mmCIF file of C-alpha atoms in Angstrom:
data_model
loop_
_atom_site.group_PDB
_atom_site.id
_atom_site.type_symbol
_atom_site.label_atom_id
_atom_site.label_comp_id
_atom_site.label_asym_id
_atom_site.label_seq_id
_atom_site.Cartn_x
_atom_site.Cartn_y
_atom_site.Cartn_z
ATOM 1 C CA MET A 1235 108.497 14.203 133.041
ATOM 2 C CA THR A 1236 107.940 16.541 136.267
ATOM 3 C CA SER A 1237 108.060 14.524 139.512
ATOM 4 C CA ASN A 1238 103.805 15.173 140.393
ATOM 5 C CA THR A 1239 104.356 15.442 143.898
ATOM 6 C CA ILE A 1240 106.422 19.328 143.694
ATOM 7 C CA PHE A 1241 102.912 20.444 144.624
ATOM 8 C CA ASP A 1242 102.660 18.073 147.747
ATOM 9 C CA ASN A 1243 104.840 19.605 149.906
ATOM 10 C CA THR A 1244 102.556 21.535 152.046
ATOM 11 C CA GLU A 1245 105.590 22.617 154.559
ATOM 12 C CA THR A 1246 106.851 25.109 151.441
ATOM 13 C CA ALA A 1247 103.553 26.017 150.605
ATOM 14 C CA PHE A 1248 102.136 27.655 153.892
ATOM 15 C CA GLN A 1249 105.490 28.697 154.674
ATOM 16 C CA LEU A 1250 103.932 32.576 155.701
ATOM 17 C CA LYS A 1251 100.947 31.436 157.571
ATOM 18 C CA SER A 1252 101.065 31.550 161.188
ATOM 19 C CA ASP A 1253 99.532 28.914 162.809
ATOM 20 C CA SER A 1254 96.025 30.364 163.648
ATOM 21 C CA GLU A 1255 96.420 31.922 159.793
ATOM 22 C CA LEU A 1256 96.185 28.180 158.805
ATOM 23 C CA GLU A 1257 93.578 27.805 161.118
ATOM 24 C CA ARG A 1258 91.228 31.185 159.633
ATOM 25 C CA ALA A 1259 92.587 29.275 156.371
ATOM 26 C CA TYR A 1260 90.696 25.501 157.119
ATOM 27 C CA PHE A 1261 88.007 27.370 158.827
ATOM 28 C CA LEU A 1262 87.177 29.772 155.042
ATOM 29 C CA PHE A 1263 87.475 26.818 153.024
ATOM 30 C CA LYS A 1264 85.378 24.866 155.035
ATOM 31 C CA MET A 1265 82.589 27.035 154.720
ATOM 32 C CA ILE A 1266 83.359 27.578 151.078
ATOM 33 C CA SER A 1267 82.958 23.768 150.560
ATOM 34 C CA MET A 1268 79.148 24.484 151.765
ATOM 35 C CA GLU A 1269 76.994 25.872 148.307
ATOM 36 C CA PRO A 1270 73.542 26.634 150.517
ATOM 37 C CA LEU A 1271 76.388 28.033 152.567
ATOM 38 C CA VAL A 1272 78.226 30.302 150.172
ATOM 39 C CA LYS A 1273 74.557 31.469 148.384
ATOM 40 C CA ILE A 1274 73.320 32.699 151.656
ATOM 41 C CA GLY A 1275 76.129 34.690 152.670
ATOM 42 C CA SER A 1276 76.667 36.160 149.554
ATOM 43 C CA ALA A 1277 73.089 37.034 149.890
ATOM 44 C CA VAL A 1278 73.793 38.310 153.192
ATOM 45 C CA THR A 1279 76.658 40.057 152.907
ATOM 46 C CA LYS A 1280 75.544 41.619 150.227
ATOM 47 C CA PHE A 1281 72.525 43.497 152.546
ATOM 48 C CA ALA A 1282 74.416 43.978 155.359
ATOM 49 C CA LEU A 1283 76.997 46.164 153.471
ATOM 50 C CA ASN A 1284 73.771 48.226 151.583
ATOM 51 C CA VAL A 1285 71.924 49.017 154.860
ATOM 52 C CA ASN A 1286 75.361 49.703 156.655
ATOM 53 C CA LEU A 1287 75.497 47.379 158.936
ATOM 54 C CA PRO A 1288 78.547 47.296 161.514
ATOM 55 C CA VAL A 1289 80.130 44.224 159.373
ATOM 56 C CA GLU A 1290 83.217 45.697 158.244
ATOM 57 C CA GLY A 1291 85.662 44.289 160.908
ATOM 58 C CA LEU A 1292 84.140 40.402 160.723
ATOM 59 C CA ILE A 1293 84.916 40.902 157.140
ATOM 60 C CA ARG A 1294 87.900 42.388 157.642
ATOM 61 C CA SER A 1295 89.722 40.109 160.380
ATOM 62 C CA THR A 1296 87.807 36.805 157.667
ATOM 63 C CA VAL A 1297 87.419 36.821 154.091
ATOM 64 C CA PHE A 1298 88.601 39.913 152.965
ATOM 65 C CA ASP A 1299 92.877 39.236 154.945
ATOM 66 C CA HIS A 1300 92.296 36.277 153.620
ATOM 67 C CA PHE A 1301 91.955 36.663 149.712
ATOM 68 C CA CYS A 1302 93.154 40.669 149.571
ATOM 69 C CA GLY A 1303 96.007 42.359 150.001
ATOM 70 C CA GLY A 1304 94.546 45.223 151.950
ATOM 71 C CA VAL A 1305 92.282 48.367 151.604
ATOM 72 C CA ASN A 1306 95.177 50.229 149.437
ATOM 73 C CA GLU A 1307 98.789 49.729 148.413
ATOM 74 C CA THR A 1308 100.305 50.682 151.263
ATOM 75 C CA ASP A 1309 98.773 48.289 153.489
ATOM 76 C CA CYS A 1310 99.580 45.133 150.910
ATOM 77 C CA MET A 1311 103.244 46.499 150.395
ATOM 78 C CA THR A 1312 104.366 43.869 153.961
ATOM 79 C CA THR A 1313 102.843 40.650 151.827
ATOM 80 C CA VAL A 1314 105.124 41.622 148.516
ATOM 81 C CA GLU A 1315 108.248 41.779 150.291
ATOM 82 C CA LYS A 1316 107.431 38.815 152.117
ATOM 83 C CA LEU A 1317 105.883 36.488 148.661
ATOM 84 C CA PHE A 1318 108.698 38.118 147.832
ATOM 85 C CA ASP A 1319 111.865 36.870 149.943
ATOM 86 C CA VAL A 1320 110.594 33.705 148.788
ATOM 87 C CA GLY A 1321 110.652 33.744 145.144
ATOM 88 C CA VAL A 1322 106.804 34.467 144.652
ATOM 89 C CA SER A 1323 106.146 38.517 142.839
ATOM 90 C CA SER A 1324 102.658 40.208 143.068
ATOM 91 C CA VAL A 1325 100.349 41.925 140.648
ATOM 92 C CA LEU A 1326 98.145 44.556 142.584
ATOM 93 C CA ASP A 1327 94.703 44.251 141.729
ATOM 94 C CA PHE A 1328 92.442 47.348 142.687
ATOM 95 C CA SER A 1329 89.463 45.142 142.256
ATOM 96 C CA VAL A 1330 86.543 48.033 143.082
ATOM 97 C CA GLU A 1331 84.235 47.042 140.328
ATOM 98 C CA GLY A 1332 80.246 47.732 139.465
ATOM 99 C CA LYS A 1333 81.233 51.625 138.921
ATOM 100 C CA GLU A 1334 78.834 53.636 136.948
ATOM 101 C CA GLU A 1335 80.055 57.550 137.178
ATOM 102 C CA ASP A 1336 82.711 58.859 135.062
ATOM 103 C CA ALA A 1337 84.692 60.208 137.607
ATOM 104 C CA GLN A 1338 84.869 57.280 139.165
ATOM 105 C CA PHE A 1339 86.752 55.185 136.012
ATOM 106 C CA GLU A 1340 89.304 58.044 135.695
ATOM 107 C CA ALA A 1341 90.287 57.026 139.109
ATOM 108 C CA THR A 1342 91.248 53.911 138.695
ATOM 109 C CA ALA A 1343 92.969 54.633 135.351
ATOM 110 C CA ASN A 1344 94.586 57.124 137.666
ATOM 111 C CA LYS A 1345 95.637 54.306 140.600
ATOM 112 C CA VAL A 1346 96.776 51.818 137.457
ATOM 113 C CA ILE A 1347 98.765 54.239 136.495
ATOM 114 C CA GLU A 1348 100.334 55.224 140.127
ATOM 115 C CA LEU A 1349 100.794 51.324 140.778
ATOM 116 C CA THR A 1350 102.309 51.015 137.231
ATOM 117 C CA LYS A 1351 105.136 54.293 138.254
ATOM 118 C CA LEU A 1352 105.397 52.169 141.795
ATOM 119 C CA SER A 1353 105.848 48.872 139.748
ATOM 120 C CA LYS A 1354 108.411 50.243 137.733
ATOM 121 C CA ASN A 1355 111.166 50.600 141.183
ATOM 122 C CA MET A 1356 110.051 47.141 142.107
ATOM 123 C CA GLU A 1357 111.165 44.177 141.387
ATOM 124 C CA SER A 1358 108.546 42.504 143.400
ATOM 125 C CA MET A 1359 106.144 43.229 140.242
ATOM 126 C CA PRO A 1360 106.952 43.021 136.913
ATOM 127 C CA PHE A 1361 102.914 43.522 135.943
ATOM 128 C CA SER A 1362 100.106 45.836 136.389
ATOM 129 C CA VAL A 1363 96.684 44.878 135.681
ATOM 130 C CA PHE A 1364 93.229 45.890 135.231
ATOM 131 C CA LYS A 1365 89.032 45.016 134.318
ATOM 132 C CA PRO A 1366 87.698 46.492 130.716
ATOM 133 C CA THR A 1367 84.661 47.665 132.826
ATOM 134 C CA GLY A 1368 87.147 49.015 135.556
ATOM 135 C CA PHE A 1369 87.186 52.123 132.194
ATOM 136 C CA GLY A 1370 83.368 52.627 130.979
ATOM 137 C CA ARG A 1371 79.769 51.069 131.162
ATOM 138 C CA PHE A 1372 79.756 47.954 130.197
ATOM 139 C CA LYS A 1373 76.934 48.670 128.419
ATOM 140 C CA VAL A 1374 78.427 51.003 126.094
ATOM 141 C CA TRP A 1375 81.292 47.886 125.593
ATOM 142 C CA GLN A 1376 78.197 45.655 124.693
ATOM 143 C CA LYS A 1377 76.870 47.980 122.590
ATOM 144 C CA ILE A 1378 80.080 48.501 120.306
ATOM 145 C CA THR A 1379 80.268 43.969 120.519
ATOM 146 C CA GLU A 1380 76.791 43.986 119.072
ATOM 147 C CA ASN A 1381 77.129 46.606 117.072
ATOM 148 C CA GLU A 1382 74.668 49.123 117.663
ATOM 149 C CA PRO A 1383 74.467 52.557 117.252
ATOM 150 C CA LEU A 1384 76.021 54.735 119.642
ATOM 151 C CA THR A 1385 74.252 58.049 121.365
ATOM 152 C CA ASP A 1386 76.326 61.094 120.754
ATOM 153 C CA ALA A 1387 77.107 61.076 124.626
ATOM 154 C CA GLU A 1388 77.866 56.760 124.357
ATOM 155 C CA LYS A 1389 80.583 58.349 121.129
ATOM 156 C CA VAL A 1390 82.151 60.352 124.218
ATOM 157 C CA TYR A 1391 82.101 57.736 126.650
ATOM 158 C CA TRP A 1392 83.552 55.642 124.614
ATOM 159 C CA GLN A 1393 86.278 57.637 123.071
ATOM 160 C CA ASN A 1394 87.060 58.687 127.183
ATOM 161 C CA ILE A 1395 87.911 54.632 127.825
ATOM 162 C CA GLU A 1396 89.836 54.580 124.823
ATOM 163 C CA ASN A 1397 91.690 57.646 126.034
ATOM 164 C CA ARG A 1398 92.074 55.213 129.152
ATOM 165 C CA TYR A 1399 93.237 52.775 127.662
ATOM 166 C CA ASP A 1400 96.085 54.141 125.870
ATOM 167 C CA ARG A 1401 97.089 56.597 128.742
ATOM 168 C CA VAL A 1402 97.545 53.517 130.792
ATOM 169 C CA SER A 1403 99.593 51.298 127.989
ATOM 170 C CA LYS A 1404 101.709 54.163 127.349
ATOM 171 C CA VAL A 1405 102.710 54.550 131.095
ATOM 172 C CA ALA A 1406 103.393 50.945 130.909
ATOM 173 C CA HIS A 1407 105.825 50.585 128.140
ATOM 174 C CA ASP A 1408 107.635 54.125 129.356
ATOM 175 C CA CYS A 1409 107.987 52.197 132.637
ATOM 176 C CA GLY A 1410 108.696 48.615 131.217
ATOM 177 C CA ILE A 1411 106.050 47.021 132.990
ATOM 178 C CA ARG A 1412 103.691 44.613 131.275
ATOM 179 C CA LEU A 1413 100.123 44.864 131.154
ATOM 180 C CA LEU A 1414 97.257 42.717 131.794
ATOM 181 C CA ILE A 1415 93.972 43.384 130.772
ATOM 182 C CA ASP A 1416 91.310 41.014 131.943
ATOM 183 C CA ALA A 1417 88.299 39.302 129.957
ATOM 184 C CA GLU A 1418 84.668 39.695 131.156
ATOM 185 C CA GLU A 1419 81.364 38.342 129.411
ATOM 186 C CA SER A 1420 81.496 37.369 125.844
ATOM 187 C CA TRP A 1421 79.088 39.821 125.147
ATOM 188 C CA MET A 1422 81.010 42.900 125.239
ATOM 189 C CA GLN A 1423 84.886 41.092 124.620
ATOM 190 C CA ASP A 1424 84.835 41.568 121.095
ATOM 191 C CA ALA A 1425 85.006 45.317 121.981
ATOM 192 C CA ALA A 1426 87.735 44.934 124.563
ATOM 193 C CA ASP A 1427 89.442 42.641 122.487
ATOM 194 C CA GLU A 1428 89.665 44.900 119.515
ATOM 195 C CA LEU A 1429 91.041 48.149 121.685
ATOM 196 C CA CYS A 1430 93.329 45.311 122.781
ATOM 197 C CA GLU A 1431 94.823 44.573 119.702
ATOM 198 C CA THR A 1432 94.890 48.456 119.135
ATOM 199 C CA MET A 1433 97.077 48.459 121.868
ATOM 200 C CA MET A 1434 99.245 45.758 121.167
ATOM 201 C CA GLU A 1435 99.969 46.588 117.609
ATOM 202 C CA LYS A 1436 100.975 50.298 118.876
ATOM 203 C CA TYR A 1437 102.814 50.088 121.972
ATOM 204 C CA ASN A 1438 104.170 46.098 121.758
ATOM 205 C CA GLN A 1439 107.050 46.373 118.679
ATOM 206 C CA GLU A 1440 109.928 45.721 120.651
ATOM 207 C CA ARG A 1441 108.274 43.831 123.196
ATOM 208 C CA PRO A 1442 104.972 42.453 125.065
ATOM 209 C CA ILE A 1443 103.286 45.214 126.969
ATOM 210 C CA VAL A 1444 99.991 44.745 126.540
ATOM 211 C CA PHE A 1445 98.481 41.433 127.290
ATOM 212 C CA ASN A 1446 94.850 40.389 126.057
ATOM 213 C CA THR A 1447 93.546 37.426 128.775
ATOM 214 C CA LEU A 1448 92.237 34.653 126.646
ATOM 215 C CA GLN A 1449 89.084 32.775 128.978
ATOM 216 C CA CYS A 1450 89.466 28.663 127.470
ATOM 217 C CA TYR A 1451 86.204 27.798 128.762
ATOM 218 C CA ARG A 1452 85.308 29.464 124.918
ATOM 219 C CA TRP A 1453 85.461 26.681 122.256
ATOM 220 C CA ASP A 1454 86.367 29.829 120.065
ATOM 221 C CA ARG A 1455 89.936 31.117 121.713
ATOM 222 C CA LEU A 1456 92.781 28.634 120.341
ATOM 223 C CA GLU A 1457 91.224 30.501 116.614
ATOM 224 C CA TYR A 1458 91.039 33.949 117.715
ATOM 225 C CA LEU A 1459 94.647 33.452 119.365
ATOM 226 C CA LYS A 1460 96.136 31.809 115.741
ATOM 227 C CA ASN A 1461 94.418 34.865 113.841
ATOM 228 C CA LEU A 1462 95.261 36.954 115.887
ATOM 229 C CA HIS A 1463 99.018 35.224 115.535
ATOM 230 C CA GLN A 1464 99.191 35.997 111.468
ATOM 231 C CA LYS A 1465 97.956 39.227 112.026
ATOM 232 C CA ALA A 1466 100.395 40.359 114.392
ATOM 233 C CA LYS A 1467 103.104 38.882 112.689
ATOM 234 C CA THR A 1468 102.001 40.362 109.249
ATOM 235 C CA LYS A 1469 101.905 43.756 110.425
ATOM 236 C CA GLY A 1470 105.372 43.182 113.022
ATOM 237 C CA TYR A 1471 103.865 43.788 116.963
ATOM 238 C CA LYS A 1472 104.520 41.124 119.747
ATOM 239 C CA LEU A 1473 101.721 39.479 121.538
ATOM 240 C CA GLY A 1474 100.785 39.203 124.970
ATOM 241 C CA PHE A 1475 98.565 36.588 126.585
ATOM 242 C CA LYS A 1476 97.412 35.403 130.170
ATOM 243 C CA ILE A 1477 95.590 32.556 129.963
ATOM 244 C CA VAL A 1478 92.595 31.662 132.281
ATOM 245 C CA ARG A 1479 89.870 28.985 131.957
ATOM 246 C CA GLY A 1480 86.893 31.420 132.667
ATOM 247 C CA ALA A 1481 85.222 33.261 135.424
ATOM 248 C CA TYR A 1482 81.343 33.419 134.064
ATOM 249 C CA LEU A 1483 80.732 30.351 133.208
ATOM 250 C CA GLU A 1484 76.599 30.252 134.680
ATOM 251 C CA LYS A 1485 76.198 33.203 133.553
ATOM 252 C CA GLU A 1486 77.156 32.597 130.410
ATOM 253 C CA ASN A 1487 75.041 29.753 129.691
ATOM 254 C CA GLU A 1488 71.658 30.584 131.344
ATOM 255 C CA ARG A 1489 72.662 33.754 128.843
ATOM 256 C CA ALA A 1490 73.140 32.041 125.880
ATOM 257 C CA ILE A 1491 69.451 29.821 126.971
ATOM 258 C CA GLU A 1492 67.573 33.020 127.841
ATOM 259 C CA LYS A 1493 68.325 34.657 124.746
ATOM 260 C CA GLY A 1494 68.521 31.015 122.437
ATOM 261 C CA TYR A 1495 72.218 30.547 120.612
ATOM 262 C CA LYS A 1496 74.902 28.614 120.868
ATOM 263 C CA SER A 1497 76.413 29.053 124.080
ATOM 264 C CA PRO A 1498 80.001 30.271 123.595
ATOM 265 C CA ILE A 1499 81.058 27.792 126.399
ATOM 266 C CA CYS A 1500 82.888 24.857 126.145
ATOM 267 C CA GLU A 1501 80.508 21.388 126.329
ATOM 268 C CA SER A 1502 82.495 20.230 129.700
ATOM 269 C CA LYS A 1503 84.649 20.335 131.945
ATOM 270 C CA LYS A 1504 87.643 18.318 129.843
ATOM 271 C CA ALA A 1505 86.434 20.621 127.120
ATOM 272 C CA THR A 1506 87.442 23.161 128.265
ATOM 273 C CA ASP A 1507 90.966 21.532 129.928
ATOM 274 C CA ASP A 1508 91.364 20.379 126.980
ATOM 275 C CA ASN A 1509 91.008 23.720 124.805
ATOM 276 C CA PHE A 1510 93.329 25.470 127.701
ATOM 277 C CA ASN A 1511 96.264 22.737 126.585
ATOM 278 C CA GLU A 1512 95.946 23.458 123.560
ATOM 279 C CA ILE A 1513 96.475 27.404 123.514
ATOM 280 C CA LEU A 1514 98.980 26.184 126.465
ATOM 281 C CA LYS A 1515 100.698 24.439 124.137
ATOM 282 C CA TYR A 1516 100.615 27.028 121.040
ATOM 283 C CA ILE A 1517 101.758 29.628 122.946
ATOM 284 C CA LEU A 1518 104.731 27.987 124.185
ATOM 285 C CA ASN A 1519 105.444 26.658 120.965
ATOM 286 C CA ASN A 1520 105.957 30.264 119.701
ATOM 287 C CA LEU A 1521 107.848 32.087 122.267
ATOM 288 C CA ASN A 1522 109.113 34.305 120.126
ATOM 289 C CA ASP A 1523 106.014 35.971 119.418
ATOM 290 C CA ILE A 1524 104.180 35.618 122.295
ATOM 291 C CA GLU A 1525 104.547 35.746 126.217
ATOM 292 C CA LEU A 1526 102.702 34.033 128.270
ATOM 293 C CA PHE A 1527 101.126 34.424 131.882
ATOM 294 C CA VAL A 1528 99.367 30.879 133.080
ATOM 295 C CA GLY A 1529 96.880 32.365 135.115
ATOM 296 C CA THR A 1530 95.633 28.617 136.549
ATOM 297 C CA HIS A 1531 94.912 26.851 139.588
ATOM 298 C CA ASN A 1532 94.995 23.613 137.805
ATOM 299 C CA GLU A 1533 97.919 21.368 139.321
ATOM 300 C CA SER A 1534 97.066 18.903 135.402
ATOM 301 C CA SER A 1535 97.887 21.733 133.504
ATOM 302 C CA THR A 1536 100.679 23.562 135.811
ATOM 303 C CA TYR A 1537 102.504 20.331 135.240
ATOM 304 C CA LEU A 1538 101.868 20.091 131.365
ATOM 305 C CA ALA A 1539 103.417 23.385 130.814
ATOM 306 C CA MET A 1540 106.642 22.521 133.119
ATOM 307 C CA ASP A 1541 107.061 19.604 131.040
ATOM 308 C CA ILE A 1542 106.669 21.543 127.984
ATOM 309 C CA MET A 1543 109.177 23.975 129.080
ATOM 310 C CA THR A 1544 111.808 21.078 129.941
ATOM 311 C CA GLU A 1545 111.606 19.137 126.557
ATOM 312 C CA LYS A 1546 111.786 21.910 124.639
ATOM 313 C CA GLY A 1547 114.904 23.915 126.720
ATOM 314 C CA ILE A 1548 113.052 26.868 128.033
ATOM 315 C CA SER A 1549 114.888 27.553 131.325
ATOM 316 C CA LYS A 1550 112.310 28.050 134.718
ATOM 317 C CA SER A 1551 113.386 31.509 134.736
ATOM 318 C CA ASP A 1552 113.178 32.337 131.038
ATOM 319 C CA ASP A 1553 111.177 36.327 131.639
ATOM 320 C CA ARG A 1554 108.643 35.076 128.580
ATOM 321 C CA VAL A 1555 106.690 32.124 130.694
ATOM 322 C CA TRP A 1556 104.950 33.418 134.423
ATOM 323 C CA PHE A 1557 102.155 31.538 136.355
ATOM 324 C CA GLY A 1558 100.482 33.356 138.573
ATOM 325 C CA GLN A 1559 97.236 32.298 141.102
ATOM 326 C CA LEU A 1560 95.407 34.105 143.265
ATOM 327 C CA PHE A 1561 96.171 35.143 146.378
ATOM 328 C CA GLY A 1562 94.782 33.104 149.410
ATOM 329 C CA MET A 1563 94.128 30.129 146.682
ATOM 330 C CA SER A 1564 96.793 27.686 145.710
ATOM 331 C CA ASP A 1565 99.705 28.429 147.479
ATOM 332 C CA HIS A 1566 100.646 25.021 147.286
ATOM 333 C CA ILE A 1567 101.400 25.773 143.371
ATOM 334 C CA SER A 1568 102.255 29.507 143.970
ATOM 335 C CA PHE A 1569 105.224 29.205 146.691
ATOM 336 C CA ASN A 1570 106.696 25.607 145.592
ATOM 337 C CA LEU A 1571 107.277 27.270 141.456
ATOM 338 C CA GLY A 1572 108.456 29.688 143.237
ATOM 339 C CA ALA A 1573 110.772 27.354 145.704
ATOM 340 C CA ILE A 1574 111.979 25.391 142.694
ATOM 341 C CA GLY A 1575 113.323 28.745 140.305
ATOM 342 C CA TYR A 1576 109.723 29.524 138.252
ATOM 343 C CA ASN A 1577 108.773 33.092 137.570
ATOM 344 C CA VAL A 1578 105.226 33.014 139.474
ATOM 345 C CA ALA A 1579 103.578 35.585 140.930
ATOM 346 C CA LYS A 1580 99.857 35.754 143.222
ATOM 347 C CA TYR A 1581 96.937 38.626 141.974
ATOM 348 C CA ILE A 1582 96.294 40.860 144.955
ATOM 349 C CA PRO A 1583 93.405 42.294 144.939
ATOM 350 C CA PHE A 1584 92.605 45.194 147.376
ATOM 351 C CA GLY A 1585 90.775 47.952 147.992
ATOM 352 C CA PRO A 1586 88.147 49.385 150.036
ATOM 353 C CA VAL A 1587 85.990 46.063 152.106
ATOM 354 C CA LYS A 1588 82.835 46.838 150.432
ATOM 355 C CA ASP A 1589 83.858 47.875 146.834
ATOM 356 C CA VAL A 1590 85.481 44.687 146.484
ATOM 357 C CA MET A 1591 82.947 42.658 147.799
ATOM 358 C CA PRO A 1592 81.804 42.232 144.703
ATOM 359 C CA TYR A 1593 85.162 40.400 143.451
ATOM 360 C CA LEU A 1594 85.058 38.503 146.908
ATOM 361 C CA ILE A 1595 81.540 36.813 146.408
ATOM 362 C CA ARG A 1596 82.381 35.761 142.723
ATOM 363 C CA ARG A 1597 85.465 33.874 144.227
ATOM 364 C CA ALA A 1598 83.477 31.917 146.839
ATOM 365 C CA GLU A 1599 80.667 31.165 144.092
ATOM 366 C CA GLU A 1600 83.148 30.249 141.695
ATOM 367 C CA ASN A 1601 85.296 27.858 144.546
ATOM 368 C CA THR A 1602 81.684 26.329 144.819
ATOM 369 C CA SER A 1603 81.370 25.627 141.588
ATOM 370 C CA VAL A 1604 85.043 24.387 140.625
ATOM 371 C CA ALA A 1605 84.310 20.625 141.927
ATOM 372 C CA GLY A 1606 87.836 18.873 143.795
ATOM 373 C CA GLN A 1607 89.258 23.267 144.005
ATOM 374 C CA THR A 1608 88.178 23.406 147.298
ATOM 375 C CA SER A 1609 88.165 20.150 149.001
ATOM 376 C CA ARG A 1610 91.930 20.255 147.722
ATOM 377 C CA GLU A 1611 93.008 23.505 149.464
ATOM 378 C CA LEU A 1612 90.893 21.753 152.841
ATOM 379 C CA THR A 1613 93.395 18.448 152.423
ATOM 380 C CA LEU A 1614 96.798 20.213 152.003
ATOM 381 C CA LEU A 1615 94.911 22.873 155.093
ATOM 382 C CA LYS A 1616 95.025 19.542 157.227
ATOM 383 C CA LYS A 1617 98.112 17.984 156.428
ATOM 384 C CA GLU A 1618 99.841 21.121 157.322
ATOM 385 C CA LYS A 1619 98.205 21.288 160.222
ATOM 386 C CA GLU A 1620 98.930 17.591 161.120
ATOM 387 C CA ARG A 1621 102.710 18.280 160.429
ATOM 388 C CA ARG A 1622 102.374 21.380 162.930
ATOM 389 C CA LYS A 1623 100.633 19.425 165.151
ATOM 390 C CA LEU A 1624 97.897 21.715 165.552
#
């Protein structure tokens, strides 16, 4: 069994934070721990940005700089280098959300291609990433998932989405960079899964290049994984999966009640944890066919993965298993894993302040709804402040 104190080492966890950055992190998590404050703050921030109030500087110097790498990829490079020096890789995530124009979707696809080509020459950036709705309108994904007929204009939109997926996947394949595709709401996800499977079949012949994401708060994901595994074995291609718990919990449950269908979400936190751990075990038992990116801020699941790797004789540095956390969160997991030789990467969101705010607001709201996450961050930050005698 792995010693369950590895993640308590705050000196390693916060080694890259200056005293003032440590104080800022403590202040931010203190704010995030107050749910009413997050709700009010989110509303006020959205309003201020929409009416162009001069708040960008304030946002930039607080929440943005803590959770984001910068406004463009050049901004992020110093962070990428610093992380890599202490054994942590980076996944640069162009986190611009909620766009509706074809030109914007095209620009996002081109940005992902640019980042993938950049990653090819940088050992510190082994992955590229995008969100399905970054490549096309939510409505079109939803209609396909719900088997509704598309208009002629929507058929063209869909063709454009398919082309973007193919172009980006081909570049990833040619560069040898793995491509993580995020998961979103269940009522658009079937279309995203099917398109991702098409790319896997085409580009994962020798090794996994295209990775889909399994949201383990969905009770149907283990069965989906097992079925796809059989299909991939029959057709002779490899799978890659990032596994996460999931980020749309309240939205999913509310919609299920409103529309009168069974919620796709596990009935309890424990059921979600169990599901995550079962999916984790399944993939680690089938590593010759499926590569794994464990996207988690949960210490128990991380320890479980480490224990299974030890039991099965899977080396810490085996390139088929990666751990990942979000930039600005769970540094005690990322940096301590990196320090003892595991493959670990930070997801680093970047983009113009105004465009990245929806992402940041979702992160803050998510943190308030995950009991224990924020208080754990605060405890460790406080411990490190005391160690440094701040």
